[in-house]
């Protein structure tokens, strides 16, 4: 029994999966989605340095805590919200796939904005992409047991293929940055331009494809999950880091890494691994998550910057005390 037949059997008369996209349009969306993922991962690889990766691997406490937060908090949050809202199987598996995805490159940008540990951020993104190859299918298998009918409905082969596909361009980027570091900045700038163009094309084509069924994905339960998942990730990632006694800088980094998912990978899996008549407009859920993720991360960054602006500098206070003690 293939994926389409499985979902027809468990969805009943649910209309969320009804989406008829012309084959040529569907193929064009798939191609540009893969291009976006490829460019994102090769650009991410160009930010990685082997020496820094080795340094963190020899002191793995921060990376271990970040991995535990990434693959512990987010999948459990996705599962809990889907169960609490009693989502239908197609919505549930979409939310679970998003929750089980590794960290994305956007976390590096927000870690920089919030003055986190950039070395830890980049190494964490690298390690989570590698760890996802085994952990993502395993976690999906475990959590899908909680939804009747989903046990055999997840396209594990397609997911593993997509994960392996991400490692190739990431490895290419690492090699370029190691042997030809002067090319890295050029590739990142060119990659950004291609991403913007490809993103606009995908957004436009997707709008044409789902213009009649867009209302099906913009439901209260989907919007609620999209807004709450990243916020829970940011909050619990920070709390967990503080409990494990990481430095404030590392704690902020783990917070960003936990809440920011690899949206490009999630979209690719949903769009390429699932037939359009199965996934329906729910392949746009990662974009909803992305919107809330960016909004909440920006607000957290602004709150942190305001706190820093009004907080009295600790070093000045120490210096004043030292001067007072030295005076006769």
PDB file of C-alpha atoms in Angstrom:
ATOM      1  CA  UNK A   1       0.000   0.000   0.000  1.00  0.00           C
ATOM      2  CA  UNK A   2       1.483   3.379  -1.010  1.00  0.00           C
ATOM      3  CA  UNK A   3       1.318   6.677   0.870  1.00  0.00           C
ATOM      4  CA  UNK A   4      -1.717   7.915  -1.068  1.00  0.00           C
ATOM      5  CA  UNK A   5      -3.734   4.799  -0.286  1.00  0.00           C
ATOM      6  CA  UNK A   6      -2.766   4.908   3.395  1.00  0.00           C
ATOM      7  CA  UNK A   7      -3.924   8.495   3.775  1.00  0.00           C
ATOM      8  CA  UNK A   8      -7.130   7.873   1.881  1.00  0.00           C
ATOM      9  CA  UNK A   9      -7.847   5.103   4.348  1.00  0.00           C
ATOM     10  CA  UNK A  10      -7.265   7.201   7.464  1.00  0.00           C
ATOM     11  CA  UNK A  11      -8.531  10.586   6.250  1.00  0.00           C
ATOM     12  CA  UNK A  12     -12.032   9.509   5.367  1.00  0.00           C
ATOM     13  CA  UNK A  13     -13.898  12.475   3.976  1.00  0.00           C
ATOM     14  CA  UNK A  14     -11.419  15.047   5.201  1.00  0.00           C
ATOM     15  CA  UNK A  15     -11.079  17.818   2.636  1.00  0.00           C
ATOM     16  CA  UNK A  16      -7.632  18.994   3.685  1.00  0.00           C
ATOM     17  CA  UNK A  17      -5.982  16.619   1.247  1.00  0.00           C
ATOM     18  CA  UNK A  18      -8.006  17.653  -1.794  1.00  0.00           C
ATOM     19  CA  UNK A  19      -5.657  19.549  -4.072  1.00  0.00           C
ATOM     20  CA  UNK A  20      -5.418  19.114  -7.803  1.00  0.00           C
ATOM     21  CA  UNK A  21      -2.227  20.731  -9.111  1.00  0.00           C
ATOM     22  CA  UNK A  22      -1.352  20.386 -12.811  1.00  0.00           C
ATOM     23  CA  UNK A  23       1.653  18.043 -13.114  1.00  0.00           C
ATOM     24  CA  UNK A  24       3.801  20.667 -14.866  1.00  0.00           C
ATOM     25  CA  UNK A  25       3.084  23.260 -12.149  1.00  0.00           C
ATOM     26  CA  UNK A  26       3.723  20.730  -9.385  1.00  0.00           C
ATOM     27  CA  UNK A  27       7.042  19.740 -11.005  1.00  0.00           C
ATOM     28  CA  UNK A  28       8.115  23.386 -11.308  1.00  0.00           C
ATOM     29  CA  UNK A  29       7.371  24.002  -7.598  1.00  0.00           C
ATOM     30  CA  UNK A  30       9.317  20.873  -6.654  1.00  0.00           C
ATOM     31  CA  UNK A  31      12.347  21.906  -8.726  1.00  0.00           C
ATOM     32  CA  UNK A  32      12.538  25.404  -7.264  1.00  0.00           C
ATOM     33  CA  UNK A  33      11.982  24.013  -3.750  1.00  0.00           C
ATOM     34  CA  UNK A  34      14.979  21.697  -4.187  1.00  0.00           C
ATOM     35  CA  UNK A  35      17.057  24.578  -5.585  1.00  0.00           C
ATOM     36  CA  UNK A  36      16.270  26.673  -2.497  1.00  0.00           C
ATOM     37  CA  UNK A  37      17.316  23.834  -0.184  1.00  0.00           C
ATOM     38  CA  UNK A  38      20.535  23.195  -2.159  1.00  0.00           C
ATOM     39  CA  UNK A  39      21.580  26.864  -2.178  1.00  0.00           C
ATOM     40  CA  UNK A  40      20.725  27.255   1.527  1.00  0.00           C
ATOM     41  CA  UNK A  41      22.834  24.280   2.545  1.00  0.00           C
ATOM     42  CA  UNK A  42      25.854  25.159   0.388  1.00  0.00           C
ATOM     43  CA  UNK A  43      25.768  28.711   1.795  1.00  0.00           C
ATOM     44  CA  UNK A  44      25.533  27.280   5.309  1.00  0.00           C
ATOM     45  CA  UNK A  45      28.535  25.054   4.589  1.00  0.00           C
ATOM     46  CA  UNK A  46      30.528  28.129   3.536  1.00  0.00           C
ATOM     47  CA  UNK A  47      30.132  29.542   7.071  1.00  0.00           C
ATOM     48  CA  UNK A  48      31.631  26.459   8.740  1.00  0.00           C
ATOM     49  CA  UNK A  49      35.272  26.075   9.707  1.00  0.00           C
ATOM     50  CA  UNK A  50      36.715  22.632  10.428  1.00  0.00           C
ATOM     51  CA  UNK A  51      38.937  23.955  13.223  1.00  0.00           C
ATOM     52  CA  UNK A  52      35.964  25.426  15.103  1.00  0.00           C
ATOM     53  CA  UNK A  53      33.924  22.272  14.585  1.00  0.00           C
ATOM     54  CA  UNK A  54      36.774  20.187  16.034  1.00  0.00           C
ATOM     55  CA  UNK A  55      37.157  22.559  19.008  1.00  0.00           C
ATOM     56  CA  UNK A  56      33.508  22.168  20.010  1.00  0.00           C
ATOM     57  CA  UNK A  57      33.554  18.415  19.435  1.00  0.00           C
ATOM     58  CA  UNK A  58      36.428  18.095  21.943  1.00  0.00           C
ATOM     59  CA  UNK A  59      34.331  20.109  24.446  1.00  0.00           C
ATOM     60  CA  UNK A  60      30.898  18.762  23.575  1.00  0.00           C
ATOM     61  CA  UNK A  61      28.843  19.959  26.557  1.00  0.00           C
ATOM     62  CA  UNK A  62      27.234  22.884  24.721  1.00  0.00           C
ATOM     63  CA  UNK A  63      26.611  20.878  21.551  1.00  0.00           C
ATOM     64  CA  UNK A  64      25.193  17.926  23.523  1.00  0.00           C
ATOM     65  CA  UNK A  65      22.755  20.152  25.430  1.00  0.00           C
ATOM     66  CA  UNK A  66      21.756  21.934  22.216  1.00  0.00           C
ATOM     67  CA  UNK A  67      21.133  18.603  20.440  1.00  0.00           C
ATOM     68  CA  UNK A  68      19.075  17.361  23.377  1.00  0.00           C
ATOM     69  CA  UNK A  69      17.022  20.557  23.281  1.00  0.00           C
ATOM     70  CA  UNK A  70      16.599  20.411  19.482  1.00  0.00           C
ATOM     71  CA  UNK A  71      15.508  16.780  19.246  1.00  0.00           C
ATOM     72  CA  UNK A  72      13.889  16.563  22.673  1.00  0.00           C
ATOM     73  CA  UNK A  73      11.850  19.735  23.071  1.00  0.00           C
ATOM     74  CA  UNK A  74      10.615  20.408  19.528  1.00  0.00           C
ATOM     75  CA  UNK A  75       9.323  16.907  18.579  1.00  0.00           C
ATOM     76  CA  UNK A  76       7.608  16.564  21.971  1.00  0.00           C
ATOM     77  CA  UNK A  77       6.070  20.036  21.578  1.00  0.00           C
ATOM     78  CA  UNK A  78       4.780  19.179  18.089  1.00  0.00           C
ATOM     79  CA  UNK A  79       3.317  15.875  19.314  1.00  0.00           C
ATOM     80  CA  UNK A  80       1.678  17.462  22.382  1.00  0.00           C
ATOM     81  CA  UNK A  81       0.079  20.306  20.433  1.00  0.00           C
ATOM     82  CA  UNK A  82      -1.210  17.981  17.695  1.00  0.00           C
ATOM     83  CA  UNK A  83      -2.735  15.648  20.314  1.00  0.00           C
ATOM     84  CA  UNK A  84      -4.152  18.479  22.389  1.00  0.00           C
ATOM     85  CA  UNK A  85      -5.878  20.039  19.363  1.00  0.00           C
ATOM     86  CA  UNK A  86      -6.955  16.607  18.045  1.00  0.00           C
ATOM     87  CA  UNK A  87      -5.575  17.340  14.586  1.00  0.00           C
ATOM     88  CA  UNK A  88      -6.477  15.085  11.677  1.00  0.00           C
ATOM     89  CA  UNK A  89      -3.704  12.759  10.396  1.00  0.00           C
ATOM     90  CA  UNK A  90      -2.490  15.009   7.574  1.00  0.00           C
ATOM     91  CA  UNK A  91      -2.160  18.060   9.822  1.00  0.00           C
ATOM     92  CA  UNK A  92      -0.599  15.958  12.583  1.00  0.00           C
ATOM     93  CA  UNK A  93       2.102  14.425  10.374  1.00  0.00           C
ATOM     94  CA  UNK A  94       2.904  17.865   8.921  1.00  0.00           C
ATOM     95  CA  UNK A  95       3.365  19.358  12.390  1.00  0.00           C
ATOM     96  CA  UNK A  96       5.434  16.346  13.496  1.00  0.00           C
ATOM     97  CA  UNK A  97       7.752  16.586  10.480  1.00  0.00           C
ATOM     98  CA  UNK A  98       8.292  20.283  11.169  1.00  0.00           C
ATOM     99  CA  UNK A  99       8.964  19.574  14.855  1.00  0.00           C
ATOM    100  CA  UNK A 100      11.456  16.784  14.099  1.00  0.00           C
ATOM    101  CA  UNK A 101      13.462  18.827  11.569  1.00  0.00           C
ATOM    102  CA  UNK A 102      17.002  19.912  12.498  1.00  0.00           C
ATOM    103  CA  UNK A 103      17.974  23.511  13.146  1.00  0.00           C
ATOM    104  CA  UNK A 104      18.075  25.914  10.226  1.00  0.00           C
ATOM    105  CA  UNK A 105      20.508  28.529   8.981  1.00  0.00           C
ATOM    106  CA  UNK A 106      18.192  31.298  10.202  1.00  0.00           C
ATOM    107  CA  UNK A 107      19.223  30.433  13.761  1.00  0.00           C
ATOM    108  CA  UNK A 108      22.760  31.609  12.947  1.00  0.00           C
ATOM    109  CA  UNK A 109      21.446  35.031  11.964  1.00  0.00           C
ATOM    110  CA  UNK A 110      19.363  35.411  15.116  1.00  0.00           C
ATOM    111  CA  UNK A 111      22.188  34.064  17.306  1.00  0.00           C
ATOM    112  CA  UNK A 112      24.349  36.861  15.920  1.00  0.00           C
ATOM    113  CA  UNK A 113      21.573  39.414  16.499  1.00  0.00           C
ATOM    114  CA  UNK A 114      21.113  38.330  20.111  1.00  0.00           C
ATOM    115  CA  UNK A 115      24.891  38.291  20.734  1.00  0.00           C
ATOM    116  CA  UNK A 116      25.167  34.538  21.128  1.00  0.00           C
ATOM    117  CA  UNK A 117      28.111  32.200  20.641  1.00  0.00           C
ATOM    118  CA  UNK A 118      28.438  32.061  16.844  1.00  0.00           C
ATOM    119  CA  UNK A 119      30.867  29.146  16.876  1.00  0.00           C
ATOM    120  CA  UNK A 120      28.415  27.081  18.924  1.00  0.00           C
ATOM    121  CA  UNK A 121      25.550  28.164  16.671  1.00  0.00           C
ATOM    122  CA  UNK A 122      27.258  27.096  13.455  1.00  0.00           C
ATOM    123  CA  UNK A 123      28.554  23.825  14.942  1.00  0.00           C
ATOM    124  CA  UNK A 124      25.111  23.102  16.393  1.00  0.00           C
ATOM    125  CA  UNK A 125      23.458  23.615  13.007  1.00  0.00           C
ATOM    126  CA  UNK A 126      26.018  21.298  11.418  1.00  0.00           C
ATOM    127  CA  UNK A 127      25.660  18.580  14.046  1.00  0.00           C
ATOM    128  CA  UNK A 128      21.856  18.730  14.045  1.00  0.00           C
ATOM    129  CA  UNK A 129      21.781  18.264  10.253  1.00  0.00           C
ATOM    130  CA  UNK A 130      23.999  15.184  10.568  1.00  0.00           C
ATOM    131  CA  UNK A 131      22.172  13.799  13.619  1.00  0.00           C
ATOM    132  CA  UNK A 132      18.810  14.284  11.875  1.00  0.00           C
ATOM    133  CA  UNK A 133      19.738  11.544   9.415  1.00  0.00           C
ATOM    134  CA  UNK A 134      19.095   8.993  12.151  1.00  0.00           C
ATOM    135  CA  UNK A 135      17.075  10.885  14.755  1.00  0.00           C
ATOM    136  CA  UNK A 136      14.406  12.396  12.496  1.00  0.00           C
ATOM    137  CA  UNK A 137      13.070   9.070  11.107  1.00  0.00           C
ATOM    138  CA  UNK A 138      13.358   7.494  14.589  1.00  0.00           C
ATOM    139  CA  UNK A 139      11.441  10.305  16.310  1.00  0.00           C
ATOM    140  CA  UNK A 140       8.778  10.346  13.598  1.00  0.00           C
ATOM    141  CA  UNK A 141       8.337   6.593  14.000  1.00  0.00           C
ATOM    142  CA  UNK A 142       8.000   6.909  17.800  1.00  0.00           C
ATOM    143  CA  UNK A 143       5.592   9.852  17.836  1.00  0.00           C
ATOM    144  CA  UNK A 144       3.447   8.575  14.951  1.00  0.00           C
ATOM    145  CA  UNK A 145       2.527   5.620  17.163  1.00  0.00           C
ATOM    146  CA  UNK A 146       0.337   8.074  19.092  1.00  0.00           C
ATOM    147  CA  UNK A 147      -1.875   8.731  16.053  1.00  0.00           C
ATOM    148  CA  UNK A 148      -3.982   5.810  14.791  1.00  0.00           C
ATOM    149  CA  UNK A 149      -3.151   5.002  11.173  1.00  0.00           C
ATOM    150  CA  UNK A 150       0.026   7.082  10.960  1.00  0.00           C
ATOM    151  CA  UNK A 151       2.361   4.199  11.841  1.00  0.00           C
ATOM    152  CA  UNK A 152       2.847   3.253   8.170  1.00  0.00           C
ATOM    153  CA  UNK A 153       1.964   6.584   6.571  1.00  0.00           C
ATOM    154  CA  UNK A 154       5.272   8.449   6.858  1.00  0.00           C
ATOM    155  CA  UNK A 155       7.483   8.265   3.710  1.00  0.00           C
ATOM    156  CA  UNK A 156      10.714   7.446   5.548  1.00  0.00           C
ATOM    157  CA  UNK A 157      12.643   6.754   2.344  1.00  0.00           C
ATOM    158  CA  UNK A 158      11.787  10.190   0.954  1.00  0.00           C
ATOM    159  CA  UNK A 159      12.696  11.865   4.244  1.00  0.00           C
ATOM    160  CA  UNK A 160      16.060  10.084   4.528  1.00  0.00           C
ATOM    161  CA  UNK A 161      16.793  10.901   0.878  1.00  0.00           C
ATOM    162  CA  UNK A 162      16.065  14.595   1.508  1.00  0.00           C
ATOM    163  CA  UNK A 163      18.299  14.567   4.597  1.00  0.00           C
ATOM    164  CA  UNK A 164      21.150  12.938   2.686  1.00  0.00           C
ATOM    165  CA  UNK A 165      20.651  15.489  -0.079  1.00  0.00           C
ATOM    166  CA  UNK A 166      21.221  18.309   2.449  1.00  0.00           C
ATOM    167  CA  UNK A 167      24.561  16.856   3.549  1.00  0.00           C
ATOM    168  CA  UNK A 168      26.040  16.923   0.030  1.00  0.00           C
ATOM    169  CA  UNK A 169      25.804  20.715  -0.584  1.00  0.00           C
ATOM    170  CA  UNK A 170      26.705  21.375   3.042  1.00  0.00           C
ATOM    171  CA  UNK A 171      29.863  19.283   2.583  1.00  0.00           C
ATOM    172  CA  UNK A 172      30.651  21.129  -0.651  1.00  0.00           C
ATOM    173  CA  UNK A 173      30.354  24.441   1.209  1.00  0.00           C
ATOM    174  CA  UNK A 174      32.666  23.245   3.998  1.00  0.00           C
ATOM    175  CA  UNK A 175      35.281  22.105   1.446  1.00  0.00           C
ATOM    176  CA  UNK A 176      35.084  25.432  -0.408  1.00  0.00           C
ATOM    177  CA  UNK A 177      35.463  27.392   2.828  1.00  0.00           C
ATOM    178  CA  UNK A 178      38.428  25.230   3.868  1.00  0.00           C
ATOM    179  CA  UNK A 179      40.397  25.186   0.614  1.00  0.00           C
ATOM    180  CA  UNK A 180      39.131  28.356  -1.104  1.00  0.00           C
ATOM    181  CA  UNK A 181      37.940  30.668   1.715  1.00  0.00           C
ATOM    182  CA  UNK A 182      38.081  33.715  -0.574  1.00  0.00           C
ATOM    183  CA  UNK A 183      35.259  32.188  -2.641  1.00  0.00           C
ATOM    184  CA  UNK A 184      32.958  31.771   0.378  1.00  0.00           C
ATOM    185  CA  UNK A 185      31.769  35.378   0.588  1.00  0.00           C
ATOM    186  CA  UNK A 186      31.055  35.459  -3.163  1.00  0.00           C
ATOM    187  CA  UNK A 187      29.063  32.211  -2.971  1.00  0.00           C
ATOM    188  CA  UNK A 188      27.063  33.457   0.023  1.00  0.00           C
ATOM    189  CA  UNK A 189      26.181  36.728  -1.728  1.00  0.00           C
ATOM    190  CA  UNK A 190      25.255  34.965  -4.971  1.00  0.00           C
ATOM    191  CA  UNK A 191      23.326  32.345  -2.991  1.00  0.00           C
ATOM    192  CA  UNK A 192      21.289  35.039  -1.266  1.00  0.00           C
ATOM    193  CA  UNK A 193      20.293  36.555  -4.615  1.00  0.00           C
ATOM    194  CA  UNK A 194      19.303  33.150  -6.020  1.00  0.00           C
ATOM    195  CA  UNK A 195      17.349  32.362  -2.840  1.00  0.00           C
ATOM    196  CA  UNK A 196      15.357  35.569  -3.104  1.00  0.00           C
ATOM    197  CA  UNK A 197      14.486  34.958  -6.765  1.00  0.00           C
ATOM    198  CA  UNK A 198      13.675  31.263  -6.233  1.00  0.00           C
ATOM    199  CA  UNK A 199      11.652  32.090  -3.118  1.00  0.00           C
ATOM    200  CA  UNK A 200       9.523  34.615  -5.015  1.00  0.00           C
ATOM    201  CA  UNK A 201       8.945  32.079  -7.802  1.00  0.00           C
ATOM    202  CA  UNK A 202       7.929  29.311  -5.382  1.00  0.00           C
ATOM    203  CA  UNK A 203       5.652  31.670  -3.466  1.00  0.00           C
ATOM    204  CA  UNK A 204       3.982  32.837  -6.688  1.00  0.00           C
ATOM    205  CA  UNK A 205       3.564  29.322  -8.112  1.00  0.00           C
ATOM    206  CA  UNK A 206       2.237  28.023  -4.799  1.00  0.00           C
ATOM    207  CA  UNK A 207      -0.250  30.880  -4.674  1.00  0.00           C
ATOM    208  CA  UNK A 208      -1.534  29.924  -8.119  1.00  0.00           C
ATOM    209  CA  UNK A 209      -1.697  26.237  -7.139  1.00  0.00           C
ATOM    210  CA  UNK A 210      -3.671  26.673  -3.914  1.00  0.00           C
ATOM    211  CA  UNK A 211      -5.594  29.894  -4.509  1.00  0.00           C
ATOM    212  CA  UNK A 212      -8.919  28.071  -4.228  1.00  0.00           C
ATOM    213  CA  UNK A 213      -8.060  26.065  -1.095  1.00  0.00           C
ATOM    214  CA  UNK A 214      -5.836  28.480   0.836  1.00  0.00           C
ATOM    215  CA  UNK A 215      -8.499  28.836   3.514  1.00  0.00           C
ATOM    216  CA  UNK A 216      -8.020  25.140   4.369  1.00  0.00           C
ATOM    217  CA  UNK A 217      -4.544  25.728   5.832  1.00  0.00           C
ATOM    218  CA  UNK A 218      -5.316  29.057   7.551  1.00  0.00           C
ATOM    219  CA  UNK A 219      -7.395  27.387  10.264  1.00  0.00           C
ATOM    220  CA  UNK A 220      -7.283  28.336  13.976  1.00  0.00           C
ATOM    221  CA  UNK A 221      -5.552  25.103  15.034  1.00  0.00           C
ATOM    222  CA  UNK A 222      -2.814  25.414  12.393  1.00  0.00           C
ATOM    223  CA  UNK A 223      -2.205  29.087  13.205  1.00  0.00           C
ATOM    224  CA  UNK A 224      -2.173  28.307  16.939  1.00  0.00           C
ATOM    225  CA  UNK A 225       0.461  25.585  16.491  1.00  0.00           C
ATOM    226  CA  UNK A 226       2.513  27.764  14.125  1.00  0.00           C
ATOM    227  CA  UNK A 227       2.596  30.556  16.715  1.00  0.00           C
ATOM    228  CA  UNK A 228       3.156  28.457  19.837  1.00  0.00           C
ATOM    229  CA  UNK A 229       5.770  25.937  18.627  1.00  0.00           C
ATOM    230  CA  UNK A 230       8.666  28.370  18.069  1.00  0.00           C
ATOM    231  CA  UNK A 231       7.841  30.305  21.256  1.00  0.00           C
ATOM    232  CA  UNK A 232       7.958  27.106  23.323  1.00  0.00           C
ATOM    233  CA  UNK A 233      11.225  26.152  21.611  1.00  0.00           C
ATOM    234  CA  UNK A 234      12.867  29.514  22.341  1.00  0.00           C
ATOM    235  CA  UNK A 235      11.690  29.491  25.968  1.00  0.00           C
ATOM    236  CA  UNK A 236      12.438  25.889  26.930  1.00  0.00           C
ATOM    237  CA  UNK A 237      15.747  25.902  25.035  1.00  0.00           C
ATOM    238  CA  UNK A 238      16.905  28.822  27.184  1.00  0.00           C
ATOM    239  CA  UNK A 239      15.535  27.356  30.429  1.00  0.00           C
ATOM    240  CA  UNK A 240      17.211  24.003  29.759  1.00  0.00           C
ATOM    241  CA  UNK A 241      20.552  25.704  29.066  1.00  0.00           C
ATOM    242  CA  UNK A 242      20.360  27.725  32.280  1.00  0.00           C
ATOM    243  CA  UNK A 243      19.542  24.573  34.279  1.00  0.00           C
ATOM    244  CA  UNK A 244      22.592  22.881  32.692  1.00  0.00           C
ATOM    245  CA  UNK A 245      24.686  25.922  33.713  1.00  0.00           C
ATOM    246  CA  UNK A 246      25.717  27.107  30.294  1.00  0.00           C
ATOM    247  CA  UNK A 247      26.907  30.700  30.019  1.00  0.00           C
ATOM    248  CA  UNK A 248      24.283  33.360  29.181  1.00  0.00           C
ATOM    249  CA  UNK A 249      25.825  33.721  25.713  1.00  0.00           C
ATOM    250  CA  UNK A 250      25.547  29.971  25.036  1.00  0.00           C
ATOM    251  CA  UNK A 251      22.064  29.846  26.560  1.00  0.00           C
ATOM    252  CA  UNK A 252      20.821  32.480  24.130  1.00  0.00           C
ATOM    253  CA  UNK A 253      22.400  30.515  21.283  1.00  0.00           C
ATOM    254  CA  UNK A 254      20.708  27.242  22.293  1.00  0.00           C
ATOM    255  CA  UNK A 255      17.412  29.131  22.584  1.00  0.00           C
ATOM    256  CA  UNK A 256      17.649  30.333  18.984  1.00  0.00           C
ATOM    257  CA  UNK A 257      18.851  26.954  17.727  1.00  0.00           C
ATOM    258  CA  UNK A 258      15.941  25.164  19.414  1.00  0.00           C
ATOM    259  CA  UNK A 259      13.124  27.379  18.155  1.00  0.00           C
ATOM    260  CA  UNK A 260      14.422  27.895  14.595  1.00  0.00           C
ATOM    261  CA  UNK A 261      13.694  24.876  12.408  1.00  0.00           C
ATOM    262  CA  UNK A 262      15.109  24.092   8.956  1.00  0.00           C
ATOM    263  CA  UNK A 263      12.052  25.336   7.080  1.00  0.00           C
ATOM    264  CA  UNK A 264      13.599  24.779   3.640  1.00  0.00           C
ATOM    265  CA  UNK A 265      14.100  21.093   4.464  1.00  0.00           C
ATOM    266  CA  UNK A 266      10.587  20.784   5.869  1.00  0.00           C
ATOM    267  CA  UNK A 267       9.010  22.302   2.750  1.00  0.00           C
ATOM    268  CA  UNK A 268      11.095  20.037   0.511  1.00  0.00           C
ATOM    269  CA  UNK A 269      10.037  16.900   2.415  1.00  0.00           C
ATOM    270  CA  UNK A 270       6.357  17.839   2.388  1.00  0.00           C
ATOM    271  CA  UNK A 271       6.386  18.869  -1.263  1.00  0.00           C
ATOM    272  CA  UNK A 272       8.576  16.135  -2.736  1.00  0.00           C
ATOM    273  CA  UNK A 273       7.940  13.105  -0.480  1.00  0.00           C
ATOM    274  CA  UNK A 274       4.131  13.472  -0.415  1.00  0.00           C
ATOM    275  CA  UNK A 275       1.842  13.484  -3.480  1.00  0.00           C
ATOM    276  CA  UNK A 276      -0.066  16.790  -3.829  1.00  0.00           C
ATOM    277  CA  UNK A 277      -3.431  15.053  -3.451  1.00  0.00           C
ATOM    278  CA  UNK A 278      -2.243  13.751  -0.064  1.00  0.00           C
ATOM    279  CA  UNK A 279      -0.512  16.727   1.532  1.00  0.00           C
ATOM    280  CA  UNK A 280      -2.878  19.295   0.019  1.00  0.00           C
ATOM    281  CA  UNK A 281      -2.228  22.924   1.041  1.00  0.00           C
ATOM    282  CA  UNK A 282      -0.551  21.769   4.268  1.00  0.00           C
ATOM    283  CA  UNK A 283       2.838  21.940   2.534  1.00  0.00           C
ATOM    284  CA  UNK A 284       2.559  25.660   3.321  1.00  0.00           C
ATOM    285  CA  UNK A 285       2.547  25.039   7.100  1.00  0.00           C
ATOM    286  CA  UNK A 286       6.341  25.535   7.320  1.00  0.00           C
ATOM    287  CA  UNK A 287       5.870  29.033   5.859  1.00  0.00           C
ATOM    288  CA  UNK A 288       3.326  29.802   8.586  1.00  0.00           C
ATOM    289  CA  UNK A 289       5.815  28.520  11.146  1.00  0.00           C
ATOM    290  CA  UNK A 290       8.561  30.577   9.483  1.00  0.00           C
ATOM    291  CA  UNK A 291       6.492  33.760   9.768  1.00  0.00           C
ATOM    292  CA  UNK A 292       5.830  33.316  13.493  1.00  0.00           C
ATOM    293  CA  UNK A 293       9.389  32.072  14.098  1.00  0.00           C
ATOM    294  CA  UNK A 294      10.914  35.227  12.587  1.00  0.00           C
ATOM    295  CA  UNK A 295       8.444  37.554  14.310  1.00  0.00           C
ATOM    296  CA  UNK A 296       9.036  36.024  17.741  1.00  0.00           C
ATOM    297  CA  UNK A 297      12.819  35.858  17.296  1.00  0.00           C
ATOM    298  CA  UNK A 298      12.912  39.528  16.284  1.00  0.00           C
ATOM    299  CA  UNK A 299      10.805  40.493  19.324  1.00  0.00           C
ATOM    300  CA  UNK A 300      13.076  38.488  21.640  1.00  0.00           C
ATOM    301  CA  UNK A 301      16.119  40.143  20.097  1.00  0.00           C
ATOM    302  CA  UNK A 302      14.587  43.604  20.587  1.00  0.00           C
ATOM    303  CA  UNK A 303      13.732  42.782  24.211  1.00  0.00           C
ATOM    304  CA  UNK A 304      17.307  41.611  24.823  1.00  0.00           C
ATOM    305  CA  UNK A 305      18.804  44.715  23.186  1.00  0.00           C
ATOM    306  CA  UNK A 306      16.525  46.987  25.259  1.00  0.00           C
ATOM    307  CA  UNK A 307      17.496  45.100  28.417  1.00  0.00           C
ATOM    308  CA  UNK A 308      21.177  45.568  27.572  1.00  0.00           C
ATOM    309  CA  UNK A 309      20.668  49.259  26.851  1.00  0.00           C
ATOM    310  CA  UNK A 310      19.081  49.982  30.253  1.00  0.00           C
ATOM    311  CA  UNK A 311      21.135  47.500  32.301  1.00  0.00           C
ATOM    312  CA  UNK A 312      24.001  49.142  34.231  1.00  0.00           C
ATOM    313  CA  UNK A 313      27.370  47.748  33.024  1.00  0.00           C
ATOM    314  CA  UNK A 314      28.655  45.188  35.507  1.00  0.00           C
ATOM    315  CA  UNK A 315      32.320  45.858  34.792  1.00  0.00           C
ATOM    316  CA  UNK A 316      32.019  49.561  35.684  1.00  0.00           C
ATOM    317  CA  UNK A 317      30.493  48.669  39.030  1.00  0.00           C
ATOM    318  CA  UNK A 318      33.383  46.305  39.780  1.00  0.00           C
ATOM    319  CA  UNK A 319      35.941  48.944  38.855  1.00  0.00           C
ATOM    320  CA  UNK A 320      34.283  51.527  41.144  1.00  0.00           C
ATOM    321  CA  UNK A 321      34.420  49.116  44.098  1.00  0.00           C
ATOM    322  CA  UNK A 322      38.075  48.388  43.420  1.00  0.00           C
ATOM    323  CA  UNK A 323      38.899  52.119  43.377  1.00  0.00           C
ATOM    324  CA  UNK A 324      37.019  52.684  46.638  1.00  0.00           C
ATOM    325  CA  UNK A 325      38.901  49.859  48.349  1.00  0.00           C
ATOM    326  CA  UNK A 326      42.273  51.182  47.166  1.00  0.00           C
ATOM    327  CA  UNK A 327      41.592  54.701  48.496  1.00  0.00           C
ATOM    328  CA  UNK A 328      43.112  55.402  51.998  1.00  0.00           C
TER     329      UNK A 328
END
